[in-house]
Each structure stands twice: as structure tokens, then as C-alpha cells.
Coordinates of C-alpha atoms in Angstrom, one line a residue:
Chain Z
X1 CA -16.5 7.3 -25.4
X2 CA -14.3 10.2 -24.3
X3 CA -16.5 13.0 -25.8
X4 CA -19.0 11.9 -23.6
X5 CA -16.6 13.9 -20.6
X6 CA -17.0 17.1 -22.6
X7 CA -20.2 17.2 -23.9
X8 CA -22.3 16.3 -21.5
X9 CA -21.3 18.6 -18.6
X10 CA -21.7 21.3 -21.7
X11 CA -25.2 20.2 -21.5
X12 CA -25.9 20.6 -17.9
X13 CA -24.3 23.7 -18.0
X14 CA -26.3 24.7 -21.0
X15 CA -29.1 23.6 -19.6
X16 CA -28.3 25.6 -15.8
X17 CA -28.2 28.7 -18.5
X18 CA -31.6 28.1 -19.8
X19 CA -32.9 27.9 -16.6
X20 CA -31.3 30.6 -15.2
X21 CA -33.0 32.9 -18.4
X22 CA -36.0 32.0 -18.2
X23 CA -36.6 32.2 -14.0
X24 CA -35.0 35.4 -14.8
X25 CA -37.0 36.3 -17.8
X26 CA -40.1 35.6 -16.8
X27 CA -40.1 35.3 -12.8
X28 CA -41.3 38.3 -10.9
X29 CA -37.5 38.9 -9.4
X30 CA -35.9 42.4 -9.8
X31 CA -32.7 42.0 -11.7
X32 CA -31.0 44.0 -8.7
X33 CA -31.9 40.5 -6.8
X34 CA -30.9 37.9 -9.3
X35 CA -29.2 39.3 -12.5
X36 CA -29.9 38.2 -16.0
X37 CA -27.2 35.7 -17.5
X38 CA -26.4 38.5 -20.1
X39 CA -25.5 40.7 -17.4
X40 CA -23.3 38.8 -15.6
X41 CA -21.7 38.2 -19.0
X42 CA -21.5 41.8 -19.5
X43 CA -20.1 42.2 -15.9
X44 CA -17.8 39.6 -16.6
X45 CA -16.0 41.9 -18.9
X46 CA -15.9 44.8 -17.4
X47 CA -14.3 43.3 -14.6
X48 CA -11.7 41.4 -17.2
X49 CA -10.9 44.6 -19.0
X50 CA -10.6 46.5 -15.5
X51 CA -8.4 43.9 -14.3
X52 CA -10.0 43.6 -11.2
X53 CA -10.9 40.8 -11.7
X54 CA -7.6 39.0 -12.5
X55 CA -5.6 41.0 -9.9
X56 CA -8.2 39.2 -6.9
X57 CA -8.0 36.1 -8.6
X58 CA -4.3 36.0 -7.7
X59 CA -4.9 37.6 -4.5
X60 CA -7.0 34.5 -3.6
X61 CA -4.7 32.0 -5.2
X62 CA -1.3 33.2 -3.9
X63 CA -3.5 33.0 -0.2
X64 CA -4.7 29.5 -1.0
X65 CA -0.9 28.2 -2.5
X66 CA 1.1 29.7 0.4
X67 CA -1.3 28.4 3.3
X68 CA -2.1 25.0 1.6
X69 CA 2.0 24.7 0.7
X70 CA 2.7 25.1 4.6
X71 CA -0.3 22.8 5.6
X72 CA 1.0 19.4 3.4
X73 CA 5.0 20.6 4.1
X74 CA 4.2 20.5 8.0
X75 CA 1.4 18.1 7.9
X76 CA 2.5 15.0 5.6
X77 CA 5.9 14.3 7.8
X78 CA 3.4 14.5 11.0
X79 CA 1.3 12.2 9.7
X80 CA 4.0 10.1 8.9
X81 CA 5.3 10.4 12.3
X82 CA 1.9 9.9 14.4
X83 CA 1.3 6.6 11.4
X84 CA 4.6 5.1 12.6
X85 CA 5.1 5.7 16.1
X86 CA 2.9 4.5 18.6
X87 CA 4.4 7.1 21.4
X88 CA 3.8 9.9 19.1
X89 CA 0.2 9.0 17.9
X90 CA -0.6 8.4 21.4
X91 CA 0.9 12.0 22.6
X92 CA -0.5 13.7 19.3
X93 CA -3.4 11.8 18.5
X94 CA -6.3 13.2 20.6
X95 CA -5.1 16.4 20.5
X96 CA -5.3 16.5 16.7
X97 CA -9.0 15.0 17.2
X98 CA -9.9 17.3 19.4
X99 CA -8.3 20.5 17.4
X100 CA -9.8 19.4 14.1
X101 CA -13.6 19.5 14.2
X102 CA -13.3 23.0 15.1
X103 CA -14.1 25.5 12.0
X104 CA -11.9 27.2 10.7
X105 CA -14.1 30.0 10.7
X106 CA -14.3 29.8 14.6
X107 CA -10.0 31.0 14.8
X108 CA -11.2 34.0 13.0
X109 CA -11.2 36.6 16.0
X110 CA -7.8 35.0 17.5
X111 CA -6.1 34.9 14.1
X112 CA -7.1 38.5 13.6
X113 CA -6.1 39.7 16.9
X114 CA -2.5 37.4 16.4
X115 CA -1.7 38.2 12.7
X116 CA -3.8 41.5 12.2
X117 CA -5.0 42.2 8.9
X118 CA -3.8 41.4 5.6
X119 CA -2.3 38.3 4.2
X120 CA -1.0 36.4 7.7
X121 CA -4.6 35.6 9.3
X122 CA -6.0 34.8 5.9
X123 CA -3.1 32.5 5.4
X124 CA -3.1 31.5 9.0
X125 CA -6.9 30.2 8.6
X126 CA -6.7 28.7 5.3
X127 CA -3.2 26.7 7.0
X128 CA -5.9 25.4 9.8
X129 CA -8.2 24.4 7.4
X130 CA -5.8 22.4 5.2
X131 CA -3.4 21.0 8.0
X132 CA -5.6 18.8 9.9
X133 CA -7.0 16.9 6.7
X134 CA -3.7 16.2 6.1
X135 CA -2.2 14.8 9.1
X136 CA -5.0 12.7 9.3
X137 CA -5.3 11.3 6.0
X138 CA -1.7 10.7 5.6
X139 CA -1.4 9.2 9.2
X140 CA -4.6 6.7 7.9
X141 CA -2.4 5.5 4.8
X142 CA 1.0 4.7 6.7
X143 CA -1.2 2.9 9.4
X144 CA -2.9 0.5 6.2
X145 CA 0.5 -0.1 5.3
X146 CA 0.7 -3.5 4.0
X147 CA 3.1 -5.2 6.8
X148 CA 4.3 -7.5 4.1
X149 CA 5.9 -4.8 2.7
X150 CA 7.6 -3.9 5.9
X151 CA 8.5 -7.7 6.0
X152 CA 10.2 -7.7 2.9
X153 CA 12.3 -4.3 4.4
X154 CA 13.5 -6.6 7.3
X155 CA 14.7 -9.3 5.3
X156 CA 16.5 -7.5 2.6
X157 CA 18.1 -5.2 5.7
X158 CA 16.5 -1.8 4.6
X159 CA 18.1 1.5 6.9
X160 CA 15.3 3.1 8.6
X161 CA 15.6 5.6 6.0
X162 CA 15.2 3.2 3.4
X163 CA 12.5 2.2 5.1
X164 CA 11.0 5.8 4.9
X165 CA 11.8 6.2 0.8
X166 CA 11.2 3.0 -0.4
X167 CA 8.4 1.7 1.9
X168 CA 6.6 4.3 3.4
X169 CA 6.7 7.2 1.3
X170 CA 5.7 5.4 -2.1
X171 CA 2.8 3.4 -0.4
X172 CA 1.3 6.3 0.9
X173 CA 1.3 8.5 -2.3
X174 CA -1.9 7.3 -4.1
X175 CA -3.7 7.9 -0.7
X176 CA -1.6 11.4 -0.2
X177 CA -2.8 12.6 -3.5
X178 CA -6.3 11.6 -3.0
X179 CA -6.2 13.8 0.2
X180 CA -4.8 16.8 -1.7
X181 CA -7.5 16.6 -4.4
X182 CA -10.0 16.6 -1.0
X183 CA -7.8 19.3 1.0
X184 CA -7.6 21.9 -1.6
X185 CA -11.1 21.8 -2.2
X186 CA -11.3 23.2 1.6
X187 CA -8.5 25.3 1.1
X188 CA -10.3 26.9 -1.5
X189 CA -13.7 27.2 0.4
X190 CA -12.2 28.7 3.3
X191 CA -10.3 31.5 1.5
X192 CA -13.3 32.8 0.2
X193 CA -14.2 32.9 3.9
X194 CA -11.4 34.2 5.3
X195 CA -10.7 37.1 3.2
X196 CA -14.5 38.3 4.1
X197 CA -12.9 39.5 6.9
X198 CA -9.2 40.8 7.3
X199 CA -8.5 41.8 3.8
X200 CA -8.5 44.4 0.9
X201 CA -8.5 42.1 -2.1
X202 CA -9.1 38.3 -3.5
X203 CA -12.4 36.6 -5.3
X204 CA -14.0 36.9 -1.0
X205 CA -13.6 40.8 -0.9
X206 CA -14.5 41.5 -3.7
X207 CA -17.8 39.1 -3.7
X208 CA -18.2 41.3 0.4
X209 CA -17.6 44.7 -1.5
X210 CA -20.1 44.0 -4.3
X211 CA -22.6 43.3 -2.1
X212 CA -21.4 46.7 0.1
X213 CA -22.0 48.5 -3.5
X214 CA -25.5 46.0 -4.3
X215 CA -23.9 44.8 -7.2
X216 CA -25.0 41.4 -7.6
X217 CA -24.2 41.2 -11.2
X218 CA -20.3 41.6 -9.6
X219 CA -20.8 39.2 -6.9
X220 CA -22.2 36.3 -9.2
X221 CA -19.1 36.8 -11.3
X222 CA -16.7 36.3 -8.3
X223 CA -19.0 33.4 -7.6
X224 CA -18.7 31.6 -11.1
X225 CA -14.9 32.2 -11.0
X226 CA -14.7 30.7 -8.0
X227 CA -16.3 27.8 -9.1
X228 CA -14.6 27.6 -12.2
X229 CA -11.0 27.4 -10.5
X230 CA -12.3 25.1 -8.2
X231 CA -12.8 22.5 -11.2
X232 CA -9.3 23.8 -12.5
X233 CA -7.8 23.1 -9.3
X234 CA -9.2 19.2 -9.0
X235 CA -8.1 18.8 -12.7
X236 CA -4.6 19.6 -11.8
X237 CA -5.0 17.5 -8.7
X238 CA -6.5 14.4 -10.7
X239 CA -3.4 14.4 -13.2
X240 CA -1.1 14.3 -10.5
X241 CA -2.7 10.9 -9.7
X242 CA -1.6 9.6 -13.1
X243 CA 2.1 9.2 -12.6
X244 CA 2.8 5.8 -13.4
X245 CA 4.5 4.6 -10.7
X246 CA 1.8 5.4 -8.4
X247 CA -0.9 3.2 -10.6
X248 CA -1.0 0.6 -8.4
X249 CA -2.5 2.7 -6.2
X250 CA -5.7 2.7 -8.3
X251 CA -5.3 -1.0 -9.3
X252 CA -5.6 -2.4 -6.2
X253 CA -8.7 -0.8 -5.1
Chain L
X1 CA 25.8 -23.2 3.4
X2 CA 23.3 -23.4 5.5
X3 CA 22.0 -25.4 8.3
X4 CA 18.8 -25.3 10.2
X5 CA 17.7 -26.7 13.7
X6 CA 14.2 -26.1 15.2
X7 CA 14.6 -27.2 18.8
X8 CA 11.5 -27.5 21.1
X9 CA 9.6 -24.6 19.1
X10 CA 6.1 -23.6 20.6
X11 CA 4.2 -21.0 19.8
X12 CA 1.0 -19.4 21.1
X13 CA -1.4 -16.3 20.7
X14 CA -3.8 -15.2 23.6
X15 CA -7.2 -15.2 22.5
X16 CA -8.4 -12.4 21.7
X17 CA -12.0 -12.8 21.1
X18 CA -12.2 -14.3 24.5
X19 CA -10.2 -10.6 25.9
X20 CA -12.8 -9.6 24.3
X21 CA -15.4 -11.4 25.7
X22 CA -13.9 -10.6 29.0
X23 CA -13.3 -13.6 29.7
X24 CA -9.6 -13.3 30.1
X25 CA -9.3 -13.9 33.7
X26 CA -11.0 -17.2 34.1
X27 CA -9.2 -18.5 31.2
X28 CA -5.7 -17.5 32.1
X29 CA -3.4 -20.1 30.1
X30 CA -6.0 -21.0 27.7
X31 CA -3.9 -19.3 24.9
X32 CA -4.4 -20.8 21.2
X33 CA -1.2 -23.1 20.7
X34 CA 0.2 -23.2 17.6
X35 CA 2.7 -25.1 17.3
X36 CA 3.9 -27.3 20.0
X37 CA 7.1 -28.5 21.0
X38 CA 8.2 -29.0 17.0
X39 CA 11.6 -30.5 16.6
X40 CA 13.0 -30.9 13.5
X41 CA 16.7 -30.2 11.5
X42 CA 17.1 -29.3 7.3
X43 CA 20.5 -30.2 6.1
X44 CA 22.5 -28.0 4.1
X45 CA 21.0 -27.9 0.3
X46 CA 17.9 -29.9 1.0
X47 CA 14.7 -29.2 -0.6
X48 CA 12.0 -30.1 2.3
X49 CA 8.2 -29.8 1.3
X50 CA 6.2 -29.2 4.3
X51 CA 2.5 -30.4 4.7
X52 CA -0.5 -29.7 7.0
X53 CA -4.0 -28.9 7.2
X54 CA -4.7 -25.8 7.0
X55 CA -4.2 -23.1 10.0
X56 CA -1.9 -26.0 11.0
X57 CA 0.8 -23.2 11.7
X58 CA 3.2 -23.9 9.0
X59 CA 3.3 -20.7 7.9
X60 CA 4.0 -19.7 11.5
X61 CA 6.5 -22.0 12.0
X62 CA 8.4 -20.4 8.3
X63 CA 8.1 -16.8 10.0
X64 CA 9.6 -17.6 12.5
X65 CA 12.3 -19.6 10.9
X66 CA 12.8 -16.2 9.1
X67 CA 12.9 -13.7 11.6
X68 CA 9.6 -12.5 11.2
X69 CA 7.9 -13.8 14.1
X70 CA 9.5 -14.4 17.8
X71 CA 8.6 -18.2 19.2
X72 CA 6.9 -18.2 22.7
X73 CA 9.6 -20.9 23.6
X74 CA 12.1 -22.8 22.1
X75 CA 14.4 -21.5 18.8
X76 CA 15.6 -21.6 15.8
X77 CA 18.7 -22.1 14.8
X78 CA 20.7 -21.0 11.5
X79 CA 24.2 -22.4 11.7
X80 CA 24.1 -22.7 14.9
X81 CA 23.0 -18.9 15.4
X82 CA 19.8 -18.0 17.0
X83 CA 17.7 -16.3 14.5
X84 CA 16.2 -13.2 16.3
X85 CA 15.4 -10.9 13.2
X86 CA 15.0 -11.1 9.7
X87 CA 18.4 -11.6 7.8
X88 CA 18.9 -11.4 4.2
X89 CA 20.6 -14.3 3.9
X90 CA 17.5 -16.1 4.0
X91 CA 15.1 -15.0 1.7
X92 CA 11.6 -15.1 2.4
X93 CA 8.9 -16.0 -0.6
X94 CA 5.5 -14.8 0.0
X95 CA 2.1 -16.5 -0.6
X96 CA 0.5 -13.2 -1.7
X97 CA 3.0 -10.9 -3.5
X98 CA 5.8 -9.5 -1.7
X99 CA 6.9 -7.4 -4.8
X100 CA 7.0 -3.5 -4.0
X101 CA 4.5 -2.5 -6.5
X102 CA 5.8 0.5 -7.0
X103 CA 9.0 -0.4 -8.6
X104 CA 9.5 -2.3 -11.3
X105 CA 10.4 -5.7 -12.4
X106 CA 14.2 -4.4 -12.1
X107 CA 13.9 -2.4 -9.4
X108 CA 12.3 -5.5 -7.2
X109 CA 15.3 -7.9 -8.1
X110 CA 18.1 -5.1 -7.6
X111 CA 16.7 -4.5 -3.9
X112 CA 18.8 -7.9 -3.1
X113 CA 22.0 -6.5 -4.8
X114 CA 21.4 -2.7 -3.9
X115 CA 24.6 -2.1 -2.1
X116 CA 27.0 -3.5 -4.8
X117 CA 29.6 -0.9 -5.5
X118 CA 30.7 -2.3 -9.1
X119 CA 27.7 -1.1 -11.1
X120 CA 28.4 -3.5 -14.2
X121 CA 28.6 -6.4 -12.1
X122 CA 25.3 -5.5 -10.4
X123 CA 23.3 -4.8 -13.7
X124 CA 25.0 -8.3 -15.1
X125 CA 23.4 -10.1 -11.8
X126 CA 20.0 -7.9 -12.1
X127 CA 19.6 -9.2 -15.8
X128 CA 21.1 -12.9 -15.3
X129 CA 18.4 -13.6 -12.9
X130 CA 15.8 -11.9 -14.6
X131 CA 16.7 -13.6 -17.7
X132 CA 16.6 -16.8 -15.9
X133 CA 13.1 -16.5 -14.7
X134 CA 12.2 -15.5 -18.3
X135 CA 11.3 -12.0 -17.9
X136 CA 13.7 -10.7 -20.2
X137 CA 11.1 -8.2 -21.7
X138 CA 9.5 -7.3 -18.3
X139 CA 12.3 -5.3 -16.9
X140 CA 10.4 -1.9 -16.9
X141 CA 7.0 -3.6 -15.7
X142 CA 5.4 -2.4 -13.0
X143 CA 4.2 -5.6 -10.7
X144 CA 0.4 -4.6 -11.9
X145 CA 0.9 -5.3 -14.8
X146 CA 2.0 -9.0 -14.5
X147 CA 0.1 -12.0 -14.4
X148 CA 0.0 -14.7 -11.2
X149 CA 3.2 -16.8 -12.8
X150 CA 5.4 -13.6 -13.6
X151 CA 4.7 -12.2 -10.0
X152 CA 5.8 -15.1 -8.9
X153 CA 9.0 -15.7 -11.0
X154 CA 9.7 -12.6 -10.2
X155 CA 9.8 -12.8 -6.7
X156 CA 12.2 -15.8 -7.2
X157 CA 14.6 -13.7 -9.3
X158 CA 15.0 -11.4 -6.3
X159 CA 15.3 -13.6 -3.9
X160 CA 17.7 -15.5 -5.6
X161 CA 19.8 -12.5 -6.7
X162 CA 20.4 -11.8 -3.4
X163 CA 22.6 -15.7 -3.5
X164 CA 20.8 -16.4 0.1
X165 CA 22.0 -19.8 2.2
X166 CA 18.0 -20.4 2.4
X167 CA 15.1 -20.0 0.5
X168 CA 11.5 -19.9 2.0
X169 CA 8.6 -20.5 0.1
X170 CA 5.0 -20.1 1.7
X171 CA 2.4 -21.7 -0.6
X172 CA 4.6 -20.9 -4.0
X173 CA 2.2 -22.1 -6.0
X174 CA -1.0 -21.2 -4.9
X175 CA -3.9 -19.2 -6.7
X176 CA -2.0 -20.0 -9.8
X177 CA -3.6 -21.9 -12.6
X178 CA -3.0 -25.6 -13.5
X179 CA -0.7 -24.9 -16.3
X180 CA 1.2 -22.2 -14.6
X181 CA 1.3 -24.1 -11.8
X182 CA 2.8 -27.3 -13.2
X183 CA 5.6 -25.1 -15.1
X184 CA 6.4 -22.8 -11.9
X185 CA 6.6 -26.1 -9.9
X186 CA 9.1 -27.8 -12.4
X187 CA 11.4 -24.2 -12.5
X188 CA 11.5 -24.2 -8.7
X189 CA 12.9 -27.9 -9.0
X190 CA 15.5 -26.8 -12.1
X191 CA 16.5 -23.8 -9.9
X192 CA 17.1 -26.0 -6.9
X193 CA 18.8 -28.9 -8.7
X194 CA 21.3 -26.0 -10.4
X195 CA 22.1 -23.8 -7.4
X196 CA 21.7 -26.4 -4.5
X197 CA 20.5 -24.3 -1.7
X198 CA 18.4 -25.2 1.5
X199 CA 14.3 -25.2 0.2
X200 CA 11.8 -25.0 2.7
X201 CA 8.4 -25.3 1.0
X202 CA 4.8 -25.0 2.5
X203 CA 2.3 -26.2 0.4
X204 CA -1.4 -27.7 0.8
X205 CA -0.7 -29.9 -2.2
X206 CA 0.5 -33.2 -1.7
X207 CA 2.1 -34.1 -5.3
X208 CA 3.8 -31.2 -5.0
X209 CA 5.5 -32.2 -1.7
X210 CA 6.2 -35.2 -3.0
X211 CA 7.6 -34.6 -6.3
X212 CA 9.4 -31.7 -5.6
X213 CA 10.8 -32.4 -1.9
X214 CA 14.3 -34.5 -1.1
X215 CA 12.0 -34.6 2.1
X216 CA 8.9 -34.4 3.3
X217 CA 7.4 -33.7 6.6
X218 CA 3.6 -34.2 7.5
X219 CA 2.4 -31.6 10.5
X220 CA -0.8 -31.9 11.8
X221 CA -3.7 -29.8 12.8
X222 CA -3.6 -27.6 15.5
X223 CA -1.7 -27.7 18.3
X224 CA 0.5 -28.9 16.0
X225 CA 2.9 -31.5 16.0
X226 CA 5.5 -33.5 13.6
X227 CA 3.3 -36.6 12.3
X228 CA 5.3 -37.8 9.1
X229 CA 9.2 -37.2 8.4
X230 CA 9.6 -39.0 5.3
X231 CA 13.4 -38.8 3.0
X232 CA 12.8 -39.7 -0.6
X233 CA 15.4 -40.3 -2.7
X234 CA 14.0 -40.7 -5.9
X235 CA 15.9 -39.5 -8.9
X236 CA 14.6 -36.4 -10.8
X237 CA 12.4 -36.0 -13.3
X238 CA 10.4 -38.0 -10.4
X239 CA 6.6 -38.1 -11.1
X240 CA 4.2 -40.7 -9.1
X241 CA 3.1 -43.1 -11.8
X242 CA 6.7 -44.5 -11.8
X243 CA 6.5 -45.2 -8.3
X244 CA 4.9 -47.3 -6.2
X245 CA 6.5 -46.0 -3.0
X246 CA 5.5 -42.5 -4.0
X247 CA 1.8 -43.5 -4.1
X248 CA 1.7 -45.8 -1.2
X249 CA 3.2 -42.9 0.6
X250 CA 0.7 -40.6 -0.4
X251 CA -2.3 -42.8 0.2
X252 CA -0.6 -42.8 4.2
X253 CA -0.5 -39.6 4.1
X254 CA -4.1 -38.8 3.0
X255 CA -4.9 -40.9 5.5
X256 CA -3.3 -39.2 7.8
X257 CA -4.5 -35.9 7.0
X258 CA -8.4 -37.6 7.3
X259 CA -9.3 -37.8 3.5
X260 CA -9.2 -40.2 1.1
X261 CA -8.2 -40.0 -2.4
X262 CA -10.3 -42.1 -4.5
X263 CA -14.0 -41.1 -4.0

């Protein structure tokens, strides 16, 4: 039943609506504290037809593509590297433990004070947040590696860098995309974050400077288009999963 | 051509559940042993079925004989050569799939033949062998997408495309249904009878050993040890209601093994 994908989200987001109305409608809340669903409509396109509201959507995106881009580029061949050599995952391994459970969030006063404001410390922290997902998760999938496969490397005399293409690299793509589909998701949370602080535009300023100028209406609709790229971003994301010669990945699960 | 010479093979793992336990001091040389001083020689074209409980280390001692495992003493011997390393002219066959399963059908088989510069010839060998196995539809299959039999004809195709001196089969025929079973084991025997190379075969199933093998050798459980080295030289098709021999044999070896076969 594939209309079952569509129309029932369409119902709980129908049903959020309703809700929304009537605690709205008929809650004693001031609608400078929670606006109306018709005014955030209303908001919506005012901030459409003003542009602003496009023009910090790409802020936020170009941000999120340019710090996410560097995080897999840097952070897939390290994983690879600390999966496949003991040396380097013992050299690497804790320090990448220890540097990882620190928020993002918590780099904000160095990465302002190293890249001072505008894009580089937004990027810089939206980097952080993304790279350490990545080098673990893909350091995770060349360690569970089936060593048959390696096996049948030996005997058919793959070059190491056969090894690399045609061993490690395809049996680590399922579990590489699946990280992806996680690590944007943080990349995405964290820009929001990040350009609360350092900058002059994106979907996080202009949430901070709505709430400067108390407009709540404005700050709901940064909210909601936040939310709603997030769901575009995981769609993307999940269709990447469906190249064919990665189904095995799924299969064998 | 190839032939093979096990000479005073052992091998042994150090516990680790007793490391563990740690324990490993007071039981210094208690490792598990394996395989113990196995001797044995496979002539050149020779189909030999090899039998065992199970954990008997067969399968160790086939790893080894490929490359894939180092003995703790002893060696292997390939033409006279120490075998140190995987080489691909023995091709190893793997109980549990040892397609890549992210290629396909074609892909797999032209791994053995990857390096042949005359691109005709190497597409004429790729389809040859997969024609042989009878996968002449499956060449753009991923392995996924194949049942237990064509996994496991197609493993053969690549092996054999790669023309090795040895084939090495652990457990060929295992999870595989009756039927499949029965038809896999007779296209192993075709294959052998047409290109004549040097078999080795594990395998928990005694009929098979004994229908398929030019030889068969008994091992028994662990530390393990040659019990039963056994040349038949039967004529093919071969099946064990023409032959008394055959059944007396596999009575002995029943015996051997601690069942019985009628219950």
C-alpha cells in the first residue's frame, strides 16, 4: 500500500494543525507567545515574497554543504585508515574518543576567536560536528569486514589498491550511507546553532533576530523550514541507498 | 599440474577462554591442538574427499593448504614449494559464499581472468565458464539475487576460469537442498572428469566422499589424526548399490566415526 506513505503523515500533520488551532484558539496564550497557524501562514509569505526567507535558506545550506563536504572528504579515508591499520587506530583511536563526545557547541568561543565571524567558525563547527560521526562509523564498517572477502583478495592476488576499490570501499558503502543519512541530520542541527552566534544570515539568525524584534510568527517559520529541509535532506540521503549495487547491503541485514 | 605434500602438519590455538580466565600461566602448553602431526600426499589430478567429525580441523587443514592460515609446525608443500600465502593458482571454494556481493555474476568470474590484455579472449573465457555452470542468463545478477545452487555454481565458474593447478572445496554442498544437492554433486564430478585437476573436497557426508572421491581419507576428532586412507577405483557413474566394496567401506567408516547406519 504505497499511498499509505503519503497520506498518513498528511494526517498527523493535519491533525498537529488542528491542535495547534484550537490550543491557540481557545487557550488563554497571547498570540505574541504562540501565534495562530494562520499567521504563521501569513508570515510565511511575507518572508517568501521578501526573499528573506529564501536568501537564509541558502545561507544555511551552503554552511551545512561546505562543512559536511570537508567532514565525509577528510573523514571517510580516516576511517578507512584507523579500520585497517592497527598502528594507526591505536595512535588515532583514543584521541578521536576522547575529542568526540565534546559538543560542538562547547568550540564555539575558540572557533570564534580562530576564524572570527562570518562563514569560517560556522563552517568550522558544523565540520566538528559532522567529522567525528564519520570517522567512526566508517572505521566500524571496515573493521566488520567480512575476512572472507579479504580471503578471496589473497587468493586471486588483489594489489593493495585493489584491495581498497574492490574490497573495502564497496563493503563499506551501505554502512557509509547509512552514516551520512545520521550525520547530516547533526550537520543540520548544529548550523542552526552555530550561526546563533558569529553570523549575519541563515534559517539560526534569522530565528535569533526574530526573537531580538519579538516576532514569533517569524521565528516559527524559520522553525518549520527548518524542519521541512531536514525531511528533504534524509529523502535525498535514503535514495542514495537505493543504487543497486549497494542492495546487498540491505539484504543481508 | 599439481602436486601436494603435507608433511608433519600440526596446528594449535592458545585458548583463549582460559587467557581469559586468567589462567594462562598454569596452563602454559595446554593449547587446543588441531591437527596433529597429519601426513599425507594428493597426486596430480586426483579428486580426494576428505571426512571428519565435525571441528575435526579439516577445514583448518584446507586453509592452510591454501595459504590462508600459517601451520604451527610442519608444511605444505605445492610442487615441491612451500606454500606461505595464498596463490591463485589454487583456488579456494568457500562453505559460505565467497562471491563479492557487490559485483555481479560476471564481474565475480572475470576477477580470475582480470589481467588479460586481449579483451575478446577474456569475455570468450568469462562466458564459456559461465555458460558451463548454466548461468547463461545470470550474467548481470547480483549474488542476492541467486539461490543456494547458483551461488554455488557460480563460485565454481570463477574458480575455474582462473585454470588453477588445484581446486579447494570446503563443504561444497552444504545448506543446499536434496535435489540441488545431488545435481551440484554430479556437476562437480562432470567438471572434474573433463578438466582433470587436483580436488580436495571436505565434506560431512559420507556418499559424497565416496561416490565422488578417486580417494578418500577419514580424519578423526580432535587432535586430529589420519584414521582411514582409502583409493577407490571404481569406474564413473559410481553409485553404492552396485558395490559391495563401497558399502562395506562405508559401514567401516561409520564405525569409525562412532555411528551406525541402520537404526
Amino acid at each position: 500500500m504505497p499511498h499509505k506513505r503519503i497520506i498518513y503523515p498528511l494526517v498527523t500533520f493535519f491533525f498537529i494543525i488542528i491542535l495547534w488551532e484550537l490550543v491557540t484558539r481557545f487557550g488563554d496564550i497571547s498570540s505574541n507567545n504562540f501565534p495562530k497557524p494562520i499567521e504563521v501562514l501569513i508570515s510565511t509569505e511575507e518572508l517568501i515574497v521578501n526573499g528573506k526567507l529564501l536568501k537564509n535558506t541558502v545561507a544555511s545550506l551552503f554552511r551545512v554543504s561546505i562543512g559536511f563536504s570537508l567532514a565525509v572528504l577528510l573523514g571517510v579515508p580516516l576511517g578507512i585508515i584507523l579500520g585497517r591499520l592497527e598502528n594507526a587506530k591505536f595512535l588515532f583511536n583514543p584521541l578521536v574518543q576522547f575529542l568526540r563526545p565534546i559538543s560542538p557547541l562547547a568550540w564555539i568561543p575558540l572557533a570564534m576567536l580562530w576564524f572570527g565571524i562570518g562563514d569560517p567558525p560556522a563552517i568550522f563547527l558544523i565540520f566538528l560536528a559532522s567529522f567525528f560521526p564519520m570517522v567512526v562509523s566508517t572505521s566500524v564498517a571496515v573493521e566488520s569486514i567480512r575476512p572472507t572477502f579479504f580471503q578471496v583478495a589473497a587468493n586471486f592476488n588483489f594489489s593493495r589498491y585493489e584491495v581498497l576499490t574492490k574490497i573495502v570501499i564497496p563493503a563499506i558503502t551501505p554502512q557509509v550511507i547509512t552514516a551520512l543519512r545520521m550525520t547530516i541530520a547533526i550537520a543540520w542541527l548544529v548550523v542552526v546553532a552555530a550561526e546563533m552566534i558569529a553570523v549575519q544570515s541563515g534559517l539560526g539568525y534569522l530565528i535569533l533576530d526574530s526573537r531580538n524584534a519579538l516576532r514569533m510568527d517569524y521565528v516559527m517559520v524559520g522553525m518549520i523550514a527548518i524542519g521541512i529541509i531536514g525531511l528533504l535532506l534524509d529523502f535525498i540521503m535514503r535514495k542514495l541507498g537505493n543504487i543497486e549495487s549497494t542492495a546487498w547491503g540491505r539484504l543481508t541485514k | 599440474m599439481s602436486h601436494i605434500q603435507i608433511k608433519n602438519l600440526k596446528k594449535s590455538y592458545i585458548d583463549q577462554r582460559r587467557i581469559a580466565r586468567g589462567e594462562e600461566k598454569s596452563f602454559k602448553n595446554q593449547d587446543i591442538v588441531v591437527l596433529n602431526d597429519i601426513n599425507l600426499e594428493f597426486q596430480d589430478g586426483e579428486m580426494v574427499c576428505i571426512l571428519g567429525p565435525s571441528g575435526c580441523g579439516k577445514s583448518t587443514m584446507l586453509r592452510m593448504i591454501a595459504g590462508f592460515e600459517k601451520p604451527t609446525s610442519g608444511h605444505v608443500l605445492i610442487n615441491g614449494e612451500v606454500v606461505s600465502q595464498p596463490r591463485a593458482d589454487s583456488i579456494f571454494v568457500f562453505q559460505h559464499s565467497g562471491l563479492l556481493p557487490w559485483m555481479t555474476v560476471w564481474e565475480n568470474v572475470e576477477l580470475g581472468v582480470r589481467h588479460l590484455e586481449d579483451t575478446e579472449k577474456k569475455h570468450k573465457i568469462i562466458q564459456d565458464y559461465i555458460n558451463m555452470v548454466e548461468l547463461g542468463n545470470f550474467e548481470n545478477h547480483y549474488p542476492h539475487q541467486l539461490s543456494g545452487g547458483m551461488l554455488r555454481r557460480a563460485e565454481l565458474a570463477r574458480a575455474l576460469a582462473v585454470n588453477p593447478d588445484t581446486l579447494i572445496m570446503d563443504e561444497p554442498f552444504s545448506g543446499l537442498d536434496f535435489l540441488t544437492h545431488m545435481k551440484m554433486r554430479e556437476e562437480v564430478v562432470n567438471m572434474h572428469e573433463f578438466i582433470k585437476k587436483t580436488t580436495l573436497v571436505v565434506t560431512h557426508d559420507i556418499d559424497d566422499a565416496l561416490i565422488m572421491g578417486d580417494r578418500v581419507i577419514v580424519m578423526s576428532g580432535r587432535p586430529s589424526q589420519v584414521k582411514l586412507e582409502r583409493k577407490l577405483s571404481f569406474g564413473r557413474p559410481r553409485d553404492l548399490g552396485s558395490h559391495p566394496e563401497l558399502r562395506e567401506l562405508r559401514d567401516e567408516i561409520f564405525f569409525m566415526l562412532g555411528v551406525s547406519y541402520a537404526v
